[in-house]
CSV table of C-alpha atoms in Angstrom, one decimal:
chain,number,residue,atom,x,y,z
V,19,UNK,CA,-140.3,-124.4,135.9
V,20,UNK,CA,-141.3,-127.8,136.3
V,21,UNK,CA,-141.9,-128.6,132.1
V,22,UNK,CA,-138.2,-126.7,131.9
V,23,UNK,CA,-136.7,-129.9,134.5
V,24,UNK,CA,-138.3,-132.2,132.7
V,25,UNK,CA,-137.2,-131.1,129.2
V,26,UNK,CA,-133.7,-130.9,130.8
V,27,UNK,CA,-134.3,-134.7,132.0
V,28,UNK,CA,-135.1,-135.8,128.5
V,29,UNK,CA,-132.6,-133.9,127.1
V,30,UNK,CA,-129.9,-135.3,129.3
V,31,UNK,CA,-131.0,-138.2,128.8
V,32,UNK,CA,-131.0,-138.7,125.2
V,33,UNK,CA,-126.7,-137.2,125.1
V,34,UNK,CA,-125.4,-140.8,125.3
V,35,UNK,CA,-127.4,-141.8,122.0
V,36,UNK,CA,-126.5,-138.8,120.2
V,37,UNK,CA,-123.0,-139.2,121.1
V,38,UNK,CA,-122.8,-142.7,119.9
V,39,UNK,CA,-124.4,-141.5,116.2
V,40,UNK,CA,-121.5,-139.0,115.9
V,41,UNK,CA,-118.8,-140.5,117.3
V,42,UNK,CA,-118.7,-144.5,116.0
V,43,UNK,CA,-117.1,-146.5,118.5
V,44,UNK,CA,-113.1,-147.0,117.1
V,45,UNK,CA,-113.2,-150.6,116.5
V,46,UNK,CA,-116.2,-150.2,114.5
V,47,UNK,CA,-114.7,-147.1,112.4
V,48,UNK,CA,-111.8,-149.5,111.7
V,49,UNK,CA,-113.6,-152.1,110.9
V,50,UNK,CA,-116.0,-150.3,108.7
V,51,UNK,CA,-113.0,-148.8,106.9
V,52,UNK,CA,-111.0,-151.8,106.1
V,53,UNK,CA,-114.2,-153.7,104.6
V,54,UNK,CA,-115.1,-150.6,102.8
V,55,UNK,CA,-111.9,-150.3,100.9
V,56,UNK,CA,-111.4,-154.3,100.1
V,57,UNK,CA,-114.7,-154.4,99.1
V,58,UNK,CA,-114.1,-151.3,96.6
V,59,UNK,CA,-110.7,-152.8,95.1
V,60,UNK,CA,-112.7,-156.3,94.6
V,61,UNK,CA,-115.4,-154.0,92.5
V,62,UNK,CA,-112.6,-152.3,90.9
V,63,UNK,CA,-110.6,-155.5,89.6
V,64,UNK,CA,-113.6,-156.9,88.2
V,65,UNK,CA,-115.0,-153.4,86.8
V,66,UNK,CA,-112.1,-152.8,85.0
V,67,UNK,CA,-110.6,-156.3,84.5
V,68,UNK,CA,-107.5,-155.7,86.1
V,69,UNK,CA,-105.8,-156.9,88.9
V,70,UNK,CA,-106.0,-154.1,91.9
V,71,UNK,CA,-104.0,-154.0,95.2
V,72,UNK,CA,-104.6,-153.1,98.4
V,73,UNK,CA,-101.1,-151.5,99.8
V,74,UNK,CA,-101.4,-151.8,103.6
V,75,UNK,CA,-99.1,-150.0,105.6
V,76,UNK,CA,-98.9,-151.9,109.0
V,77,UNK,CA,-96.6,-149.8,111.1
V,78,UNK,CA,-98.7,-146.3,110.4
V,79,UNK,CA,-102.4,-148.1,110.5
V,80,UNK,CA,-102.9,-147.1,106.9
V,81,UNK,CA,-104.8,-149.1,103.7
V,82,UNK,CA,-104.9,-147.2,100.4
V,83,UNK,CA,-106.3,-149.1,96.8
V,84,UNK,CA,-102.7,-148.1,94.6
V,85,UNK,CA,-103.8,-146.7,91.7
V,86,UNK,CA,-106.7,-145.9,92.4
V,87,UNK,CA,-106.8,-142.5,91.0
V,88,UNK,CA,-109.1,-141.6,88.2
V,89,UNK,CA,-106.7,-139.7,85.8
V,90,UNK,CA,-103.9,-138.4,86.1
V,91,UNK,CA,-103.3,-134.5,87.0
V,92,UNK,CA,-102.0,-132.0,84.4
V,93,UNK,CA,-99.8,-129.7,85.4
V,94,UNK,CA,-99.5,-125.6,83.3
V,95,UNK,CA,-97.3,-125.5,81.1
V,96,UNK,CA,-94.7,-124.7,83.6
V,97,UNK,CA,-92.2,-127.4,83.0
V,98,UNK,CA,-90.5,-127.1,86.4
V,99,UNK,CA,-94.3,-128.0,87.7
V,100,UNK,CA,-94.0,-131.7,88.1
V,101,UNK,CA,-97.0,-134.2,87.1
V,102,UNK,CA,-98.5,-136.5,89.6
V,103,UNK,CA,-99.3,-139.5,87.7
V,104,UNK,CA,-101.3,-141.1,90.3
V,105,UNK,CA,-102.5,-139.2,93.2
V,106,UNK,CA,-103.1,-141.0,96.9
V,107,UNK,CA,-106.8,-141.7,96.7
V,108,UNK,CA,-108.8,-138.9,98.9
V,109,UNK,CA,-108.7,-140.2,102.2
V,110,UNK,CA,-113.1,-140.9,103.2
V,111,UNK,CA,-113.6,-142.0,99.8
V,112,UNK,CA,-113.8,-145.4,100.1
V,113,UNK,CA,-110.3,-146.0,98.4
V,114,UNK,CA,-108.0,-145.6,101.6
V,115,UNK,CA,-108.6,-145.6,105.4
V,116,UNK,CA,-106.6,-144.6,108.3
V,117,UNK,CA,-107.2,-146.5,111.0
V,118,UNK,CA,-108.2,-144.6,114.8
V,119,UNK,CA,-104.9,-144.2,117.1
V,120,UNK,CA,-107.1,-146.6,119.7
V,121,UNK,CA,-106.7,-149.6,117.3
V,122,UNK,CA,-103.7,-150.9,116.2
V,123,UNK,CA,-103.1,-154.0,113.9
V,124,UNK,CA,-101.9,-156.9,116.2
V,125,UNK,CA,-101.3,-159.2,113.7
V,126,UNK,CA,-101.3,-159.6,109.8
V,127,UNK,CA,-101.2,-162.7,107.8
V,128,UNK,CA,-101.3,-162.9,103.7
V,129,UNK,CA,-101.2,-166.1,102.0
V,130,UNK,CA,-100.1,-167.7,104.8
V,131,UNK,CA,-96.5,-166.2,104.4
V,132,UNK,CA,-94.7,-167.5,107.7
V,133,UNK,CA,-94.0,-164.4,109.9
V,134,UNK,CA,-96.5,-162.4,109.1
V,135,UNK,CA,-96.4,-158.7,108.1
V,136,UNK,CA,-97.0,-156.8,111.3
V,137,UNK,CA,-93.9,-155.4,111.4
V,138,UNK,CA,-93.5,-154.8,107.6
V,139,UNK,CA,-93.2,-151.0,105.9
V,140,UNK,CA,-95.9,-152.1,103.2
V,141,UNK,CA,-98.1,-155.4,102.1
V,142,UNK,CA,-99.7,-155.6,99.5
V,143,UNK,CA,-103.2,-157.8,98.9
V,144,UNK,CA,-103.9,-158.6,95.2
V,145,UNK,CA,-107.9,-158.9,93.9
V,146,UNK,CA,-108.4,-160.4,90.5
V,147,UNK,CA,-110.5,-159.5,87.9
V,148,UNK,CA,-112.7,-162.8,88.3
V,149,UNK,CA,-113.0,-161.7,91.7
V,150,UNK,CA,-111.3,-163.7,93.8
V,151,UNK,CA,-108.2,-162.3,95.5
V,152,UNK,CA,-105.0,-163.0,97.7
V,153,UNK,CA,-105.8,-164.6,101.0
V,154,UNK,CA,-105.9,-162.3,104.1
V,155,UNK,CA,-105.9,-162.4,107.8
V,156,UNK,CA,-106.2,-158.9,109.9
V,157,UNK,CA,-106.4,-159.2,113.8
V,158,UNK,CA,-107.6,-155.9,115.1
V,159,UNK,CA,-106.7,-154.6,118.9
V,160,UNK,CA,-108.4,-151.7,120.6
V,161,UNK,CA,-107.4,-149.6,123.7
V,162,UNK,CA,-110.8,-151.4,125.3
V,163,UNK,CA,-109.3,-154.8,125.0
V,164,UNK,CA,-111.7,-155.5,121.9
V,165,UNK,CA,-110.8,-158.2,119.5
V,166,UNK,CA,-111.1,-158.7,116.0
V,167,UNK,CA,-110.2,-161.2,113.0
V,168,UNK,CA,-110.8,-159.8,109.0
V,169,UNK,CA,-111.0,-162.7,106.7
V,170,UNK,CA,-110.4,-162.7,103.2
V,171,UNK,CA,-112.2,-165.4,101.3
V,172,UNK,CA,-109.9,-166.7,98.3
V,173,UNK,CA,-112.2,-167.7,96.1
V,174,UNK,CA,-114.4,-164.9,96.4
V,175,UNK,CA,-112.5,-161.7,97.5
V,176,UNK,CA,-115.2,-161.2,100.1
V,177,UNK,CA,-114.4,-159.6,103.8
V,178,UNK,CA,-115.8,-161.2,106.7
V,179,UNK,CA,-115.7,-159.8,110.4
V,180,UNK,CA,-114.7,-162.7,113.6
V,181,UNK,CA,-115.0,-161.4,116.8
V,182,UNK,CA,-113.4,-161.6,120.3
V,183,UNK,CA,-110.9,-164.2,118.4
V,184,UNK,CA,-108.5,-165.5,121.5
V,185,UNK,CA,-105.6,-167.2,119.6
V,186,UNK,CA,-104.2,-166.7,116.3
V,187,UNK,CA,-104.1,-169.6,114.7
């Protein structure tokens, strides 16, 4: 009985780390998602020498690489079977992200365009094929009061993560 209590002690114990493996904190996921998919349209643009753009759709919490689809999808022979040119990249493949419902995009700036595009139905951030790319500012917000600034670097296309930023500037 007694090795039983204390394998239920360790066991209890260790929950809270387990949890924390499988479930990444929101602001983390959101993070991780946005630098994930900037970082694979930069390698895109310069892959394929062609500019590449990141369509980000502020109002639903949504990034996506546009045309990011590998070839298009052929249809039967059926022509009342329409052909999707380019398909919405697979969401988890490092082409799109959706970020968590506890995190919401408080405030987005692109080449310094007065006003911002918060409130916008779609933005779109260019990356160049010589790897440099539009200039970006993302402020992050979570439910838990955390937050975050994602930086664009112009001359190299590279994300970089602020946090706890107070003001906007």
């Amino acid at each position: 009985m007694i090795v039983v209590c204390i394998m239920g002690i360790i066991m209890a114990m260790g929950v809270p780390l387990v949890w924390k493996v499988w479930h990444k904190a929101p602001m983390a996921k959101a993070i991780s998602g946005v630098v994930e998919v900037c970082s694979n349209a930069r390698r895109l643009a310069i892959l394929q020498d062609r500019q590449v753009d990141v369509v980000l759709h502020p109002r639903d919490g949504r990034l996506e690489v546009s045309g990011a689809a590998a070839a298009p999808v052929q249809s039967n022979t059926d022509p009342t079977v329409p052909v999707q040119i380019n398909p919405p990249p697979v969401p988890a493949s490092g082409l799109s992200t959706q970020l968590p419902r506890e995190v919401i995009i408080e405030e987005l700036d692109i080449n310094k365009i007065p006003g911002g595009f918060r409130d916008a139905e779609t933005a779109r951030v260019r990356f160049f094929p010589n790897g440099t790319s539009d200039e970006m500012s993302l402020f992050l917000l979570s439910d838990q009061n955390q937050r975050c600034e994602i930086l664009l670097e112009v001359t190299t296309g590279l994300a970089s993560v602020e946090w706890d930023v107070r003001k906007f500037r």
